[in-house]
């Protein structure tokens, strides 16, 4: 089947098996390997991407279901020149170690901060509770997200 959607601002048309997940389509057909695949069961959050602005698990949907949508991966949240405020905050707070969970953390946090730039620590913890990290203990991740709120309030992300 053909699946046509937008990825990081570019229209794509991919020939896929109907059973192919969006995660595997992004990684293997479009070479966007920043989207990680951990559990493949919707549990770990490593595969989180933005679908029409909402954080979704790309392992839980089929590529053909993205037809007509706007998909943004962690690559699409980066800039050529330097780190974004959210990325810089993760570095500043040592919010990553192995980095496997980081793309999902960044995409999830970006969606949260875009919609709720005034969110507090409890809200950050609630939203990130669906993203597993086996390294950091989460405290530094929550601090990084809270510290990045300023950039989203100013709209300069
Ligand atoms: S790989 Fe999708 S939630 Fe774990
Ligand atoms: S930094 Fe290793 S899993 Fe989160």
Tab-separated table of N, CA and C and ligand atoms in Angstrom, residues 37-40 42-45 47 57 59, ligand 1:
chain	number	residue	atom	x	y	z
A	37	UNK	N	12.954	2.170	19.221
A	37	UNK	CA	11.963	1.120	19.471
A	37	UNK	C	12.477	0.265	20.625
A	38	UNK	N	11.714	0.266	21.716
A	38	UNK	CA	12.109	-0.516	22.879
A	38	UNK	C	11.205	-1.714	23.059
A	39	UNK	N	10.021	-1.467	23.613
A	39	UNK	CA	9.134	-2.571	23.986
A	39	UNK	C	8.253	-3.048	22.838
A	40	UNK	N	7.929	-2.156	21.905
A	40	UNK	CA	6.978	-2.444	20.820
A	40	UNK	C	5.592	-2.808	21.339
A	42	UNK	N	3.841	-0.294	23.438
A	42	UNK	CA	3.219	0.913	23.967
A	42	UNK	C	3.546	1.208	25.410
A	43	UNK	N	4.565	0.573	25.945
A	43	UNK	CA	4.864	0.709	27.373
A	43	UNK	C	5.995	1.691	27.650
A	44	UNK	N	7.032	1.679	26.833
A	44	UNK	CA	8.265	2.398	27.216
A	44	UNK	C	8.318	3.852	26.748
A	45	UNK	N	7.608	4.196	25.699
A	45	UNK	CA	7.584	5.577	25.225
A	45	UNK	C	8.771	5.983	24.363
A	47	UNK	N	9.461	5.313	21.415
A	47	UNK	CA	9.098	5.518	20.007
A	47	UNK	C	8.192	6.731	19.798
A	57	UNK	N	2.552	7.000	20.351
A	57	UNK	CA	3.519	5.916	20.273
A	57	UNK	C	3.525	5.345	18.869
A	59	UNK	N	4.959	2.861	17.724
A	59	UNK	CA	4.935	1.391	17.632
A	59	UNK	C	3.512	0.867	17.688
B	1	LIG	S1	8.596	0.969	21.569
B	1	LIG	FE1	6.735	2.045	21.493
B	1	LIG	S2	6.155	2.334	23.531
B	1	LIG	FE2	7.955	1.103	23.645
